[in-house]
Short mmCIF file of N, CA and C in Angstrom, two decimals:
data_model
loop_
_atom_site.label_atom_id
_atom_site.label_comp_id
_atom_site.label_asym_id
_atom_site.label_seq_id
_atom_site.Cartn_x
_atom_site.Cartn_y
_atom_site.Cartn_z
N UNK A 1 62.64 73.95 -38.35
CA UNK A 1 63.58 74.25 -37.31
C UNK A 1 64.31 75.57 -37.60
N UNK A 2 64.84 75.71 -38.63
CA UNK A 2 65.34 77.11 -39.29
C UNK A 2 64.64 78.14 -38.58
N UNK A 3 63.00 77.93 -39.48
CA UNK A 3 62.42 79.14 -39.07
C UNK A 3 61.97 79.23 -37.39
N UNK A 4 61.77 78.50 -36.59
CA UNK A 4 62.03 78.65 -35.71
C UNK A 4 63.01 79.12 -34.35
N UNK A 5 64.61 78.90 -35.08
CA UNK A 5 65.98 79.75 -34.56
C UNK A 5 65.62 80.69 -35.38
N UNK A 6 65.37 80.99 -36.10
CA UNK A 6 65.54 82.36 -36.94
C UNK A 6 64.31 83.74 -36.15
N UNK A 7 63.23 82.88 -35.67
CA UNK A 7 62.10 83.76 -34.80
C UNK A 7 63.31 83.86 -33.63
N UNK A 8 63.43 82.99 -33.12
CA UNK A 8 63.78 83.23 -31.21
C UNK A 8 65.05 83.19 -31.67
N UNK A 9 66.01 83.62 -32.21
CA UNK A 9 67.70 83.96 -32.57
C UNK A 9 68.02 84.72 -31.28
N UNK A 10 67.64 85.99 -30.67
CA UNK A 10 67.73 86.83 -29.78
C UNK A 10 68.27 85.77 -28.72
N UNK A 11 66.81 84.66 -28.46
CA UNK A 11 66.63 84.27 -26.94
C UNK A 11 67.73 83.17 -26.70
N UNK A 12 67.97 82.34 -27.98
CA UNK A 12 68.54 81.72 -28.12
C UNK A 12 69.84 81.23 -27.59
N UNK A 13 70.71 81.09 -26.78
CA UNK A 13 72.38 80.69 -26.40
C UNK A 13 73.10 79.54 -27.13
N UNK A 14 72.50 79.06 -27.51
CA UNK A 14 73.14 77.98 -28.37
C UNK A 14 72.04 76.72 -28.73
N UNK A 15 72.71 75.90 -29.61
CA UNK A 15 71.56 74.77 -30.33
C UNK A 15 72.72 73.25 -30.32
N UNK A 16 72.01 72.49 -29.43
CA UNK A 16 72.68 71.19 -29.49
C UNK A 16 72.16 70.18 -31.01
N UNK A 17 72.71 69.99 -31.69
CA UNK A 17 72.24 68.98 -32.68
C UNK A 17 73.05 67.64 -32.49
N UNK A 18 71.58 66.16 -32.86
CA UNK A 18 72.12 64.71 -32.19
C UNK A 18 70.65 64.16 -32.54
N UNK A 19 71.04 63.34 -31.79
CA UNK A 19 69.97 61.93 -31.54
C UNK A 19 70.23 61.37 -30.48
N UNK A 20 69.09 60.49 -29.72
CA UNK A 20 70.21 59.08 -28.71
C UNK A 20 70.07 58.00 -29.29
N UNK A 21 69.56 57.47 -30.07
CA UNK A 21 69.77 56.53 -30.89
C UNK A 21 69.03 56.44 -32.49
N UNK A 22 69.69 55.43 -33.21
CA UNK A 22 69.30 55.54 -34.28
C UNK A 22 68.92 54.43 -35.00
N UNK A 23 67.47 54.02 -35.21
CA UNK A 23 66.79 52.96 -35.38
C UNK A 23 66.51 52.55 -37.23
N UNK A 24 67.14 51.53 -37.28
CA UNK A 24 67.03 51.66 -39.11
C UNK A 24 66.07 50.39 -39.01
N UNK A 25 64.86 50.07 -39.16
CA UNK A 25 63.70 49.18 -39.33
C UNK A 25 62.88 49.16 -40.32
N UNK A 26 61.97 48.63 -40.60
CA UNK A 26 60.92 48.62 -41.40
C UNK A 26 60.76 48.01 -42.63
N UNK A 27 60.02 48.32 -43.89
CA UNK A 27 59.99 47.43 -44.45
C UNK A 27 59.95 48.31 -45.68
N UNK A 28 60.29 47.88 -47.17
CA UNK A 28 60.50 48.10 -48.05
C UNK A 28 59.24 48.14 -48.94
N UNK A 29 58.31 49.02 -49.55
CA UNK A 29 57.27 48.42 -49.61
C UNK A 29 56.68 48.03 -51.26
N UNK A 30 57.88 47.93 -51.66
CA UNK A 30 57.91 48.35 -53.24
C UNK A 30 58.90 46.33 -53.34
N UNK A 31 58.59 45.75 -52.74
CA UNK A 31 58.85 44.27 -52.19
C UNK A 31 57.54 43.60 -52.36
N UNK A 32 56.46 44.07 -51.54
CA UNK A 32 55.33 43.36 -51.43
C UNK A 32 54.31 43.02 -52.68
N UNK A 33 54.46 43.88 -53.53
CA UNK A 33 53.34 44.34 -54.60
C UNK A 33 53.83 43.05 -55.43
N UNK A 34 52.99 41.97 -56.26
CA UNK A 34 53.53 40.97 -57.14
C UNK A 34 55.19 40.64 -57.12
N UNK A 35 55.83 40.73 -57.87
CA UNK A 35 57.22 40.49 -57.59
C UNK A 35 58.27 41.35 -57.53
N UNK A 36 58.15 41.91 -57.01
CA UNK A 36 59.03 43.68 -56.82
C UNK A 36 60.15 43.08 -56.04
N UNK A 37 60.37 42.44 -54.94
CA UNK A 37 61.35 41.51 -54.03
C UNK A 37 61.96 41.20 -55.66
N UNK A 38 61.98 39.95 -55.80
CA UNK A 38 62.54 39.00 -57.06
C UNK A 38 63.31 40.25 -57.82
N UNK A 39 62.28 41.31 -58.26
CA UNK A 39 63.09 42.18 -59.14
C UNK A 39 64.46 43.13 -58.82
N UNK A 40 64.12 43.70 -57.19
CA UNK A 40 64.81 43.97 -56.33
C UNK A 40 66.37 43.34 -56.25
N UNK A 41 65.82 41.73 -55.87
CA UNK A 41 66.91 41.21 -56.10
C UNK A 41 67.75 40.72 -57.48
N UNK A 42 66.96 40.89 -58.46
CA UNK A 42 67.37 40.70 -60.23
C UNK A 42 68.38 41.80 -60.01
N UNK A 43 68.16 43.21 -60.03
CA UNK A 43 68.80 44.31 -60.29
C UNK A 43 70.29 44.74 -58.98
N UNK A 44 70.06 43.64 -58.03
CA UNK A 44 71.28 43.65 -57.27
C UNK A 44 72.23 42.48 -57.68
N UNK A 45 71.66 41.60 -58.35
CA UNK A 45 72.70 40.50 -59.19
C UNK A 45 72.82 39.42 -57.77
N UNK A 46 71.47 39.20 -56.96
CA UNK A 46 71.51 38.08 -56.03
C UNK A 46 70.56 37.00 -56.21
N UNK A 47 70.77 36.19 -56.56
CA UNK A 47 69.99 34.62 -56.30
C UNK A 47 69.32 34.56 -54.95
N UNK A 48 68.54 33.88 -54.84
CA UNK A 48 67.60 33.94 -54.10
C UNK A 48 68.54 32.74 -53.09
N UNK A 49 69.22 32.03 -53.49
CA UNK A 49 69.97 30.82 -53.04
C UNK A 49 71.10 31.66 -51.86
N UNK A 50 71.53 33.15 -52.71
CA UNK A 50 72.49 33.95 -51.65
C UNK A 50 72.08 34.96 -50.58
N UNK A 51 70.64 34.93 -50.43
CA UNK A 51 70.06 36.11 -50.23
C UNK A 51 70.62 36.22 -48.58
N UNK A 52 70.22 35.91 -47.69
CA UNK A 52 71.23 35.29 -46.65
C UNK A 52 72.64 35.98 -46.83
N UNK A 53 73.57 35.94 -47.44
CA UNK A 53 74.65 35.98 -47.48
C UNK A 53 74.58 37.45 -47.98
N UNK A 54 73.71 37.83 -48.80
CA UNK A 54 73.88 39.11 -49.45
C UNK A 54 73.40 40.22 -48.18
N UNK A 55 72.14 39.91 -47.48
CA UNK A 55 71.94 40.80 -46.28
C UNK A 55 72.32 40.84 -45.47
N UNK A 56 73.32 39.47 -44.87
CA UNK A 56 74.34 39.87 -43.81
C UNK A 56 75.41 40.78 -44.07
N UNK A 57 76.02 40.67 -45.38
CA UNK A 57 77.00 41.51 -46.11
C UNK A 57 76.50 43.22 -46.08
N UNK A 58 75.40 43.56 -46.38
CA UNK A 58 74.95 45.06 -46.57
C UNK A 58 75.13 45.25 -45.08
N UNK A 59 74.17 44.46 -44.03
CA UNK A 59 74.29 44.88 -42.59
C UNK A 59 75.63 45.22 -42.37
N UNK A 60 76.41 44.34 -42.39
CA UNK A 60 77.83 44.33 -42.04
C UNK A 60 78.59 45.79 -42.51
N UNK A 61 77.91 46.09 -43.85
CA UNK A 61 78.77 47.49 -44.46
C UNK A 61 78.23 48.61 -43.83
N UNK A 62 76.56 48.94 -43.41
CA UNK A 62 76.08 49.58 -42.52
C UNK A 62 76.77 50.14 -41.93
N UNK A 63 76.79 48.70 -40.99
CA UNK A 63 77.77 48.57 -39.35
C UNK A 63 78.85 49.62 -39.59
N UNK A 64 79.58 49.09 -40.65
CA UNK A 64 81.29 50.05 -40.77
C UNK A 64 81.02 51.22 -40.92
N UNK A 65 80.19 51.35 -41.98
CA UNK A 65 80.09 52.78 -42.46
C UNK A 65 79.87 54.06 -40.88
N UNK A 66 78.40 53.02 -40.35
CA UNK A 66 78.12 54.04 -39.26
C UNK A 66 79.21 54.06 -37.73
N UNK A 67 80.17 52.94 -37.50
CA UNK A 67 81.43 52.92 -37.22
C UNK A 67 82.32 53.56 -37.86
N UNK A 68 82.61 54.16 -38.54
CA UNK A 68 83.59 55.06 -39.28
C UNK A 68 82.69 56.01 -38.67
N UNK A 69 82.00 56.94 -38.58
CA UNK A 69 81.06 57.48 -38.67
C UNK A 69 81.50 58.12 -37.53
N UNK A 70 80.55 57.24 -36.36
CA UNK A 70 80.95 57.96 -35.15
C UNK A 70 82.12 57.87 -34.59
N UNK A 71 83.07 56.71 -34.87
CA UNK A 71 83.92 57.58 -34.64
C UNK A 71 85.39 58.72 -34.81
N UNK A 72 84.73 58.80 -35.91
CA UNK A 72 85.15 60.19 -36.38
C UNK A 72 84.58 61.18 -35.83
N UNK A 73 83.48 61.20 -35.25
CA UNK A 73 82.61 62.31 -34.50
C UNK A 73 82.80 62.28 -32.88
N UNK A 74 83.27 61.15 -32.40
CA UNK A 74 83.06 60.78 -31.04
C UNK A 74 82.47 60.58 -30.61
N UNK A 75 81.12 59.64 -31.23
CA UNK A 75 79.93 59.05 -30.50
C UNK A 75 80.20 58.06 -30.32
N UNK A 76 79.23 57.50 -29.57
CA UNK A 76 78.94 55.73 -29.19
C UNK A 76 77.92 55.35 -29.89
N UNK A 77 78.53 54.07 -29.87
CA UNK A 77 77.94 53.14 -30.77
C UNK A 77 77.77 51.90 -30.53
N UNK A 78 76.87 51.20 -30.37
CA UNK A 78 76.71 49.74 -29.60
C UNK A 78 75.67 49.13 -30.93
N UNK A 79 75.70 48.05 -31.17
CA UNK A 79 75.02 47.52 -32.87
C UNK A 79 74.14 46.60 -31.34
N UNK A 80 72.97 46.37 -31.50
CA UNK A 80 71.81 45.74 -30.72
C UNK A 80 71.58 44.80 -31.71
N UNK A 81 71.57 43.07 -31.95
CA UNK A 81 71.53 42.12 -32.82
C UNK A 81 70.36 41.97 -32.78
N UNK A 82 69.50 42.32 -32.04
CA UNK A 82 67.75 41.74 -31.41
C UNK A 82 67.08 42.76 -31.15
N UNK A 83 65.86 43.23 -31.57
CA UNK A 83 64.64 44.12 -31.73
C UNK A 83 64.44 43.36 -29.91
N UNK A 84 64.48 42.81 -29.28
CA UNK A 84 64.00 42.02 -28.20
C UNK A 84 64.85 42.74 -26.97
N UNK A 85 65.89 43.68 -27.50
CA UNK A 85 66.82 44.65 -25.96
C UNK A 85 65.72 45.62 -26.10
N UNK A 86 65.87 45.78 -24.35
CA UNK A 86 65.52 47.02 -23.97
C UNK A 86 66.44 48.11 -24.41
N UNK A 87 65.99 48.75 -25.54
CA UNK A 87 67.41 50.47 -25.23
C UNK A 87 67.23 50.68 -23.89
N UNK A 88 66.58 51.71 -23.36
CA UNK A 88 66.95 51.87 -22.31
C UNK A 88 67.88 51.37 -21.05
N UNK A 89 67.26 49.71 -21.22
CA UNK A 89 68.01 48.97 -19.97
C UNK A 89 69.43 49.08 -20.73
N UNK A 90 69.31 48.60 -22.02
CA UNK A 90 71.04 48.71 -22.53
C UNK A 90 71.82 49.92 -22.41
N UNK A 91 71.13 51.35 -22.62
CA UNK A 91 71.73 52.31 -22.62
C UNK A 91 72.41 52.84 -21.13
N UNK A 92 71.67 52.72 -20.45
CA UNK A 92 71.74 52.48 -18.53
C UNK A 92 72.86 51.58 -18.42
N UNK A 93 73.33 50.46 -18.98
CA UNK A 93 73.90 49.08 -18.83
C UNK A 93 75.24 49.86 -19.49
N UNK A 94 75.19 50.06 -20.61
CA UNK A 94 76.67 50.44 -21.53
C UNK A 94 76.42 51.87 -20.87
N UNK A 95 76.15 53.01 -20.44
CA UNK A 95 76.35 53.97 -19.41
C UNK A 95 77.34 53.67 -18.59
N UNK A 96 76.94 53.03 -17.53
CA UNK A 96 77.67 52.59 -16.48
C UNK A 96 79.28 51.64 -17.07
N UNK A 97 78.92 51.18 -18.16
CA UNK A 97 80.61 50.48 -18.21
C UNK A 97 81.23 51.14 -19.06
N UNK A 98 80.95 51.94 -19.67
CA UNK A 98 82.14 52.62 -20.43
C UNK A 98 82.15 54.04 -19.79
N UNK A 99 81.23 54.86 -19.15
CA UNK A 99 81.31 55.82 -17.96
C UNK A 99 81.12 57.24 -19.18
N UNK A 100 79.96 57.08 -20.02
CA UNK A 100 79.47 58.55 -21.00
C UNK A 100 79.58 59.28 -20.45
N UNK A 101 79.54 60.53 -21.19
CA UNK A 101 79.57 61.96 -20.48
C UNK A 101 78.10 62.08 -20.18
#
């Protein structure tokens, strides 16, 4: 991207930097191999009995962190509990009721 403003700098008027949303998914893959999970969780000091309790807790700090986050910046932020929303239909949906720029 650099070198690309840096070619067209001339043509350039300005550069918006963002996202419209921001998707944290997937899978860990250093988990799957023999017992890498177990060890994973050895070296975070969680029982397998808390594990539940321990990943709602990280989500939850996520959440704040990227709530502190934006808004300190002045973005929006809506936490989606279910891979199963439409963004779009939601983004259209929270559009209209909080009235974005």
């Amino acid at each position: 991207m650099k070198r690309f403003l840096q070619t067209y700098d001339e043509s350039i008027e300005g550069v918006v930097h963002g996202f419209d949303r921001l998707i944290l998914k997937g899978h860990i893959m250093h988990f799957y191999p023999s017992n890498n999970f177990y060890y994973f969780l050895a070296q975070e000091n969680v029982q397998l009995k808390d594990f539940k309790t321990y990943v709602t807790r990280v989500t939850e700090d996520i959440k704040a962190h990227i709530k502190e986050i934006t808004s300190q910046t002045g973005c929006y932020f809506e936490y989606l509990r279910t891979t199963k929303i439409s963004k779009e239909l939601q983004y259209n949906y929270s559009f209209k009721m909080v009235r974005l720029p």
